[in-house]
Short mmCIF file of C-alpha atoms (C1' of nucleotides) in Angstrom, two decimals:
data_model
loop_
_atom_site.label_atom_id
_atom_site.label_comp_id
_atom_site.label_asym_id
_atom_site.label_seq_id
_atom_site.Cartn_x
_atom_site.Cartn_y
_atom_site.Cartn_z
CA MET A 1 -10.15 11.25 -13.68
CA SER A 2 -13.61 11.03 -15.16
CA GLY A 3 -16.63 9.00 -15.95
CA HIS A 4 -14.93 6.53 -18.31
CA LYS A 5 -16.97 3.45 -17.83
CA LEU A 6 -14.79 0.57 -16.71
CA ASP A 7 -15.32 -2.84 -18.20
CA PRO A 8 -14.93 -6.08 -16.25
CA ILE A 9 -11.31 -6.45 -17.33
CA ASP A 10 -10.44 -3.03 -15.92
CA ARG A 11 -12.17 -3.95 -12.69
CA LYS A 12 -10.23 -7.20 -12.50
CA ILE A 13 -6.99 -5.33 -13.11
CA LEU A 14 -7.76 -2.97 -10.25
CA MET A 15 -8.66 -5.86 -7.98
CA GLU A 16 -5.47 -7.74 -8.77
CA LEU A 17 -3.26 -4.71 -8.32
CA GLN A 18 -4.96 -3.76 -5.08
CA ASP A 19 -4.11 -7.25 -3.90
CA ASP A 20 -0.57 -7.40 -5.30
CA GLY A 21 0.71 -4.11 -6.59
CA ARG A 22 4.06 -5.48 -7.65
CA MET A 23 2.76 -8.23 -9.91
CA THR A 24 4.44 -8.16 -13.33
CA ASN A 25 2.34 -7.02 -16.24
CA VAL A 26 2.73 -10.45 -17.84
CA GLU A 27 1.28 -12.16 -14.78
CA LEU A 28 -1.46 -9.56 -14.54
CA SER A 29 -2.38 -10.01 -18.20
CA ARG A 30 -2.54 -13.76 -17.69
CA ARG A 31 -4.89 -13.35 -14.75
CA VAL A 32 -7.25 -11.01 -16.50
CA GLY A 33 -7.21 -13.07 -19.67
CA ILE A 34 -5.69 -10.72 -22.23
CA SER A 35 -2.21 -10.37 -23.68
CA ALA A 36 0.42 -8.15 -22.17
CA PRO A 37 0.39 -5.06 -24.44
CA PRO A 38 -3.28 -4.15 -24.08
CA CYS A 39 -3.08 -4.98 -20.39
CA LEU A 40 -0.25 -2.51 -19.95
CA ARG A 41 -2.15 0.09 -21.95
CA ARG A 42 -5.09 -0.38 -19.61
CA VAL A 43 -2.92 -0.05 -16.51
CA ARG A 44 -1.35 3.16 -17.81
CA SER A 45 -4.77 4.50 -18.64
CA LEU A 46 -6.07 3.61 -15.17
CA GLU A 47 -3.09 5.40 -13.66
CA GLU A 48 -3.53 8.48 -15.79
CA SER A 49 -7.26 8.70 -15.23
CA GLY A 50 -6.75 8.49 -11.47
CA TYR A 51 -8.41 5.14 -10.86
CA ILE A 52 -5.01 4.00 -9.63
CA GLN A 53 -3.61 6.59 -7.26
CA GLY A 54 -0.34 4.94 -6.38
CA TYR A 55 1.45 1.80 -5.28
CA HIS A 56 2.78 1.26 -1.81
CA ALA A 57 4.69 -1.41 0.03
CA ARG A 58 3.16 -2.24 3.36
CA VAL A 59 5.90 -2.30 5.95
CA ASN A 60 5.92 -3.90 9.37
CA ALA A 61 5.53 -0.88 11.60
CA ARG A 62 6.27 -2.71 14.82
CA GLU A 63 9.51 -4.23 13.57
CA LEU A 64 10.57 -0.80 12.39
CA GLY A 65 10.13 0.72 15.80
CA TYR A 66 6.63 2.14 15.46
CA GLU A 67 5.04 0.18 18.23
CA VAL A 68 1.92 2.16 18.97
CA MET A 69 -1.10 3.20 16.96
CA VAL A 70 -3.42 5.70 18.55
CA PHE A 71 -6.65 7.25 17.38
CA ALA A 72 -7.21 10.84 18.41
CA MET A 73 -10.70 12.33 18.32
CA VAL A 74 -10.44 16.06 18.03
CA SER A 75 -13.11 18.70 18.58
CA LEU A 76 -12.49 22.28 17.58
CA LYS A 77 -13.79 25.48 19.08
CA SER A 78 -14.70 26.95 15.72
CA GLN A 79 -15.91 24.99 12.72
CA ALA A 80 -15.71 27.91 10.34
CA GLY A 81 -14.30 26.91 6.97
CA ALA A 82 -11.01 28.71 7.42
CA ASP A 83 -10.55 27.23 10.87
CA LEU A 84 -11.19 23.71 9.64
CA ALA A 85 -8.73 24.25 6.80
CA ALA A 86 -6.14 25.62 9.20
CA PHE A 87 -6.38 22.55 11.39
CA GLU A 88 -6.15 20.24 8.38
CA ALA A 89 -3.03 21.99 7.15
CA ARG A 90 -1.48 21.57 10.57
CA ALA A 91 -2.43 17.88 10.68
CA ARG A 92 -0.85 17.30 7.29
CA GLY A 93 2.37 18.70 8.67
CA TRP A 94 2.63 16.22 11.55
CA PRO A 95 4.44 13.14 10.25
CA LEU A 96 3.11 10.95 13.01
CA VAL A 97 -0.45 11.68 11.91
CA ARG A 98 -0.96 9.23 9.04
CA GLU A 99 -4.66 9.77 8.42
CA CYS A 100 -6.90 12.70 9.25
CA PHE A 101 -10.61 12.58 8.51
CA MET A 102 -13.23 15.24 9.04
CA LEU A 103 -16.32 13.64 10.56
CA ASN A 104 -19.89 14.65 11.11
CA GLY A 105 -21.22 14.80 14.66
CA GLU A 106 -19.53 15.97 17.82
CA ILE A 107 -16.07 14.87 16.88
CA ASP A 108 -14.64 17.11 14.19
CA PHE A 109 -11.56 15.09 13.23
CA LEU A 110 -10.36 11.55 13.66
CA LEU A 111 -6.59 11.12 13.44
CA LYS A 112 -4.78 7.84 13.07
CA CYS A 113 -1.35 8.27 14.62
CA MET A 114 1.74 6.04 14.55
CA ALA A 115 4.44 6.56 17.14
CA PRO A 116 7.50 4.67 18.37
CA ASN A 117 6.09 4.39 21.87
CA LEU A 118 3.54 5.87 24.20
CA ALA A 119 5.91 8.49 25.48
CA ALA A 120 6.48 9.81 21.98
CA PHE A 121 2.77 9.95 21.37
CA GLN A 122 2.12 11.69 24.68
CA SER A 123 4.63 14.37 23.92
CA PHE A 124 3.07 14.90 20.50
CA LEU A 125 -0.33 15.08 22.17
CA THR A 126 0.61 17.63 24.78
CA ASP A 127 3.16 19.69 22.84
CA HIS A 128 1.49 19.79 19.46
CA LEU A 129 -2.03 18.46 19.13
CA THR A 130 -3.67 19.76 22.29
CA ALA A 131 -1.60 22.90 22.00
CA ALA A 132 -2.75 23.69 18.48
CA PRO A 133 -4.92 26.76 17.92
CA ASN A 134 -8.67 26.22 18.01
CA VAL A 135 -8.51 22.74 19.55
CA ALA A 136 -11.26 22.38 22.12
CA SER A 137 -10.75 18.79 23.20
CA VAL A 138 -8.89 15.64 22.27
CA LYS A 139 -9.83 12.13 23.29
CA THR A 140 -7.35 9.38 22.52
CA SER A 141 -7.67 5.63 22.28
CA LEU A 142 -4.75 3.28 22.09
CA VAL A 143 -5.01 0.41 19.61
CA ILE A 144 -4.60 -2.88 21.42
CA ARG A 145 -4.55 -4.94 18.28
CA ALA A 146 -5.64 -4.96 14.67
CA ALA A 147 -8.26 -7.59 13.98
CA LYS A 148 -8.45 -6.63 10.32
CA ASP A 149 -6.47 -4.22 8.19
CA GLU A 150 -7.27 -4.43 4.50
CA PRO A 151 -6.47 -1.69 2.02
CA GLY A 152 -8.92 -0.12 -0.38
CA ILE A 153 -12.32 -1.37 -1.30
CA PRO A 154 -14.03 -4.76 -1.17
CA PHE A 155 -13.92 -5.92 -4.78
CA GLU A 156 -15.05 -9.34 -3.58
CA ALA A 157 -18.43 -7.87 -2.72
CA MET A 158 -18.84 -6.37 -6.18
CA ASP A 159 -19.19 -9.75 -7.85
CA THR A 160 -21.10 -11.43 -5.08
CA VAL A 161 -24.58 -11.41 -3.73
CA ALA A 162 -23.86 -8.78 -1.12
CA ASP A 163 -25.65 -10.64 1.59
CA ASN A 164 -22.88 -10.49 4.12
CA ALA A 165 -22.60 -6.80 3.29
CA MET B 1 10.50 -11.80 10.98
CA SER B 2 13.11 -11.13 13.61
CA GLY B 3 15.64 -8.83 15.08
CA HIS B 4 17.92 -8.61 12.05
CA LYS B 5 19.34 -5.19 12.39
CA LEU B 6 18.57 -3.09 9.35
CA ASP B 7 21.24 -0.88 7.93
CA PRO B 8 20.59 2.53 6.38
CA ILE B 9 20.31 1.01 2.90
CA ASP B 10 17.55 -1.34 4.02
CA ARG B 11 15.74 1.56 5.62
CA LYS B 12 16.02 3.58 2.44
CA ILE B 13 14.69 0.64 0.43
CA LEU B 14 11.68 0.38 2.72
CA MET B 15 11.07 4.11 2.50
CA GLU B 16 11.26 4.13 -1.29
CA LEU B 17 9.00 1.11 -1.68
CA GLN B 18 6.48 2.49 0.79
CA ASP B 19 6.39 5.55 -1.39
CA ASP B 20 6.35 3.75 -4.75
CA GLY B 21 5.82 0.04 -4.49
CA ARG B 22 6.01 -0.55 -8.22
CA MET B 23 9.39 1.05 -8.82
CA THR B 24 11.71 -1.20 -10.81
CA ASN B 25 14.57 -2.78 -8.97
CA VAL B 26 17.01 -0.94 -11.23
CA GLU B 27 15.53 2.42 -10.26
CA LEU B 28 15.43 1.40 -6.61
CA SER B 29 19.05 0.33 -6.67
CA ARG B 30 19.99 3.64 -8.24
CA ARG B 31 18.19 5.54 -5.50
CA VAL B 32 19.74 3.63 -2.65
CA GLY B 33 23.20 3.75 -4.20
CA ILE B 34 24.06 0.10 -4.82
CA SER B 35 23.88 -2.07 -7.93
CA ALA B 36 20.77 -4.01 -8.88
CA PRO B 37 21.64 -7.58 -7.79
CA PRO B 38 22.41 -6.86 -4.12
CA CYS B 39 19.45 -4.49 -4.06
CA LEU B 40 17.13 -7.24 -5.20
CA ARG B 41 18.60 -9.65 -2.67
CA ARG B 42 17.86 -7.11 0.05
CA VAL B 43 14.30 -6.65 -1.13
CA ARG B 44 13.71 -10.42 -1.17
CA SER B 45 15.20 -10.69 2.27
CA LEU B 46 13.01 -7.87 3.57
CA GLU B 47 9.98 -9.64 2.10
CA GLU B 48 10.90 -12.99 3.62
CA SER B 49 11.69 -11.57 7.01
CA GLY B 50 8.34 -9.80 7.13
CA TYR B 51 9.59 -6.23 7.04
CA ILE B 52 7.69 -5.91 3.77
CA GLN B 53 4.23 -7.39 4.20
CA GLY B 54 2.85 -6.78 0.75
CA TYR B 55 2.37 -4.36 -2.10
CA HIS B 56 -0.93 -2.72 -2.92
CA ALA B 57 -2.28 -0.37 -5.53
CA ARG B 58 -4.31 2.42 -4.03
CA VAL B 59 -7.52 2.73 -6.00
CA ASN B 60 -9.91 5.65 -6.22
CA ALA B 61 -12.78 4.41 -4.08
CA ARG B 62 -15.17 7.16 -5.06
CA GLU B 63 -14.72 6.66 -8.79
CA LEU B 64 -15.27 2.96 -8.27
CA GLY B 65 -18.61 3.49 -6.60
CA TYR B 66 -17.56 3.44 -2.97
CA GLU B 67 -18.70 6.89 -2.07
CA VAL B 68 -18.91 6.75 1.68
CA MET B 69 -16.45 6.00 4.45
CA VAL B 70 -17.88 5.57 7.90
CA PHE B 71 -16.23 4.91 11.23
CA ALA B 72 -18.20 2.72 13.61
CA MET B 73 -17.39 2.72 17.31
CA VAL B 74 -18.57 -0.53 18.82
CA SER B 75 -19.00 -1.44 22.45
CA LEU B 76 -19.62 -5.03 23.47
CA LYS B 77 -21.59 -6.41 26.39
CA SER B 78 -18.87 -8.88 27.30
CA GLN B 79 -15.15 -8.31 26.90
CA ALA B 80 -14.21 -11.87 27.75
CA GLY B 81 -11.45 -13.16 25.50
CA ALA B 82 -13.68 -15.56 23.59
CA ASP B 83 -16.29 -12.88 23.05
CA LEU B 84 -13.76 -10.41 21.71
CA ALA B 85 -12.38 -13.07 19.38
CA ALA B 86 -15.87 -13.95 18.19
CA PHE B 87 -16.58 -10.35 17.30
CA GLU B 88 -13.25 -10.01 15.51
CA ALA B 89 -13.95 -13.10 13.44
CA ARG B 90 -17.29 -11.69 12.47
CA ALA B 91 -15.74 -8.33 11.55
CA ARG B 92 -13.17 -10.05 9.35
CA GLY B 93 -16.02 -11.64 7.47
CA TRP B 94 -17.73 -8.37 6.54
CA PRO B 95 -16.16 -7.15 3.28
CA LEU B 96 -17.30 -3.60 3.84
CA VAL B 97 -15.32 -3.45 7.09
CA ARG B 98 -11.81 -2.67 5.89
CA GLU B 99 -10.12 -2.10 9.23
CA CYS B 100 -11.06 -3.27 12.70
CA PHE B 101 -9.03 -2.22 15.74
CA MET B 102 -9.50 -3.17 19.35
CA LEU B 103 -9.13 -0.07 21.50
CA ASN B 104 -8.65 0.65 25.15
CA GLY B 105 -11.29 2.69 26.95
CA GLU B 106 -15.05 2.66 26.59
CA ILE B 107 -15.10 1.86 22.90
CA ASP B 108 -14.09 -1.73 22.30
CA PHE B 109 -13.65 -1.64 18.53
CA LEU B 110 -13.22 0.98 15.87
CA LEU B 111 -14.25 -0.11 12.37
CA LYS B 112 -13.40 1.71 9.19
CA CYS B 113 -16.13 0.90 6.68
CA MET B 114 -16.39 1.57 2.95
CA ALA B 115 -19.80 1.45 1.30
CA PRO B 116 -21.28 2.48 -2.05
CA ASN B 117 -23.71 4.87 -0.38
CA LEU B 118 -25.33 5.69 2.92
CA ALA B 119 -28.23 3.34 2.34
CA ALA B 120 -25.87 0.41 1.87
CA PHE B 121 -24.05 1.32 5.05
CA GLN B 122 -27.28 1.72 6.99
CA SER B 123 -28.50 -1.69 5.98
CA PHE B 124 -25.16 -3.20 7.00
CA LEU B 125 -25.44 -1.35 10.30
CA THR B 126 -28.95 -2.48 11.14
CA ASP B 127 -28.89 -5.95 9.61
CA HIS B 128 -25.40 -7.07 10.53
CA LEU B 129 -23.39 -4.92 12.89
CA THR B 130 -25.99 -3.86 15.44
CA ALA B 131 -27.61 -7.26 15.09
CA ALA B 132 -24.42 -9.17 15.88
CA PRO B 133 -24.25 -11.13 19.13
CA ASN B 134 -22.78 -9.34 22.13
CA VAL B 135 -22.93 -5.86 20.57
CA ALA B 136 -24.03 -3.37 23.22
CA SER B 137 -23.88 -0.14 21.24
CA VAL B 138 -22.63 1.28 17.97
CA LYS B 139 -21.93 4.92 17.28
CA THR B 140 -21.20 5.90 13.71
CA SER B 141 -19.53 8.91 12.16
CA LEU B 142 -19.59 9.68 8.48
CA VAL B 143 -16.34 10.90 6.94
CA ILE B 144 -16.89 14.27 5.30
CA ARG B 145 -13.47 14.42 3.76
CA ALA B 146 -9.94 13.10 4.10
CA ALA B 147 -7.47 15.80 4.99
CA LYS B 148 -4.58 13.34 5.01
CA ASP B 149 -4.31 9.69 4.10
CA GLU B 150 -0.77 8.39 4.07
CA PRO B 151 0.14 4.71 4.30
CA GLY B 152 2.52 3.17 6.74
CA ILE B 153 5.01 4.95 8.92
CA PRO B 154 6.71 8.34 8.80
CA PHE B 155 10.20 7.52 7.56
CA GLU B 156 10.76 11.23 7.10
CA ALA B 157 10.71 11.64 10.87
CA MET B 158 13.33 8.94 11.38
CA ASP B 159 16.06 11.00 9.79
CA THR B 160 14.94 14.34 11.11
CA VAL B 161 15.03 16.23 14.32
CA ALA B 162 11.58 15.09 15.40
CA ASP B 163 10.52 18.47 16.55
CA ASN B 164 7.28 18.56 14.65
CA ALA B 165 6.63 15.06 15.99
"C1'" DG C 1 -6.51 -7.26 -29.19
"C1'" DT C 2 -2.61 -9.73 -31.52
"C1'" DT C 3 1.89 -10.40 -33.13
"C1'" DG C 4 6.75 -9.67 -33.20
"C1'" DA C 5 10.95 -7.20 -32.25
"C1'" DA C 6 13.88 -4.01 -29.58
"C1'" DA C 7 15.05 -2.19 -25.26
"C1'" DG C 8 15.10 -2.59 -20.50
"C1'" DT C 9 14.84 -5.44 -16.13
"C1'" DA C 10 15.37 -9.44 -13.05
"C1'" DT C 11 18.19 -12.71 -11.35
"C1'" DG C 12 21.69 -16.48 -10.75
"C1'" DG C 13 26.72 -17.24 -10.91
"C1'" DT C 14 31.15 -15.74 -9.97
"C1'" DC C 15 34.65 -12.94 -8.41
"C1'" DG C 16 36.99 -9.56 -5.49
"C1'" DA C 17 37.17 -6.03 -1.45
"C1'" DT D 1 29.77 -10.98 4.22
"C1'" DC D 2 28.41 -7.86 0.88
"C1'" DG D 3 28.74 -5.50 -3.35
"C1'" DA D 4 30.19 -5.44 -8.40
"C1'" DC D 5 30.15 -7.44 -12.80
"C1'" DC D 6 28.52 -10.49 -16.33
"C1'" DA D 7 25.31 -13.48 -18.84
"C1'" DT D 8 20.82 -15.15 -19.65
"C1'" DA D 9 15.93 -15.24 -19.32
"C1'" DC D 10 12.07 -12.59 -18.72
"C1'" DT D 11 9.38 -8.31 -19.03
"C1'" DT D 12 8.11 -4.04 -20.88
"C1'" DT D 13 6.90 -1.44 -24.54
"C1'" DC D 14 6.44 0.18 -29.29
"C1'" DA D 15 4.99 -0.28 -34.09
"C1'" DA D 16 2.24 -2.52 -37.40
"C1'" DC D 17 -1.78 -4.96 -38.37
#
DNA sequence: GTTGAAAGTATGGTCGA
DNA sequence: TCGACCATACTTTCAAC
């Protein structure tokens, strides 16, 4: 991890692998316009320097029995550093909490939760989240549908007149 | 996509590929305890049936110049079907909006946005999001830090006494 | 970055439980 | 039907330039 400047080929590699992380190195090298060995060296270097943090298959949550996504907006009683850290540690330990972000403003944490059904989420909410130390209030919103769900960052905007933001 | 029942080997394949989407098929087959050819056939079948929806490298947004993540909570004036769809189409067209979920309750949509800096986000907010037709109000919250950011679903909980939810 | 060679991987065919 | 084994083509990866 560092300030290595990335050249356009590195950027293209990252873009392609964000889009298809299982592409073979030969195909990747073809797309970025260099031969396979230096392409692989670049990928390894991007992995080691932390520009690439991992590769993940995206699975169909619904078909696998995770039918509900819920966002939980959590406010704490105390925002002291140790109390924030304690809540974060607890959140990391709940498997059904997939993402936990500390926010500015009234809401302290936003949690993206995946559960098999509403009942499972409700029991998590009452037995664990609301019951956790230092939690002042929790507001939840059920996701009706995902209109867009893209991973990572918008490489398309990096090579474009960013007019559409 | 369908109701093919998945056996424990398929589930293990999905778990392993969610965790490391670039694992070789040989390594995957070793982990799930079958030989490579049937393992590959299962992976292809999981891809074709939609259980696996894609593979993505996770890139380091900050190092690539996307320093801010912001959640925008959007309420619309009209929630008529066509108006919801129109907003969704617009959201899909904004590269900086990475995720857009329709929620129940007062907030109609939650948008996860990635931007190079606050100024870039603010200009998106004023020039595009708030300015979009039918938008009644937008509340934004800046992400201070990510305490947890795991993709997909909690396979660990599927084989465990789900006591910690 | 390129070339070329060695090792490892993907993948179709075929057989047997 | 599904997995194992085998054979071939393709990919990865290293060494030399």
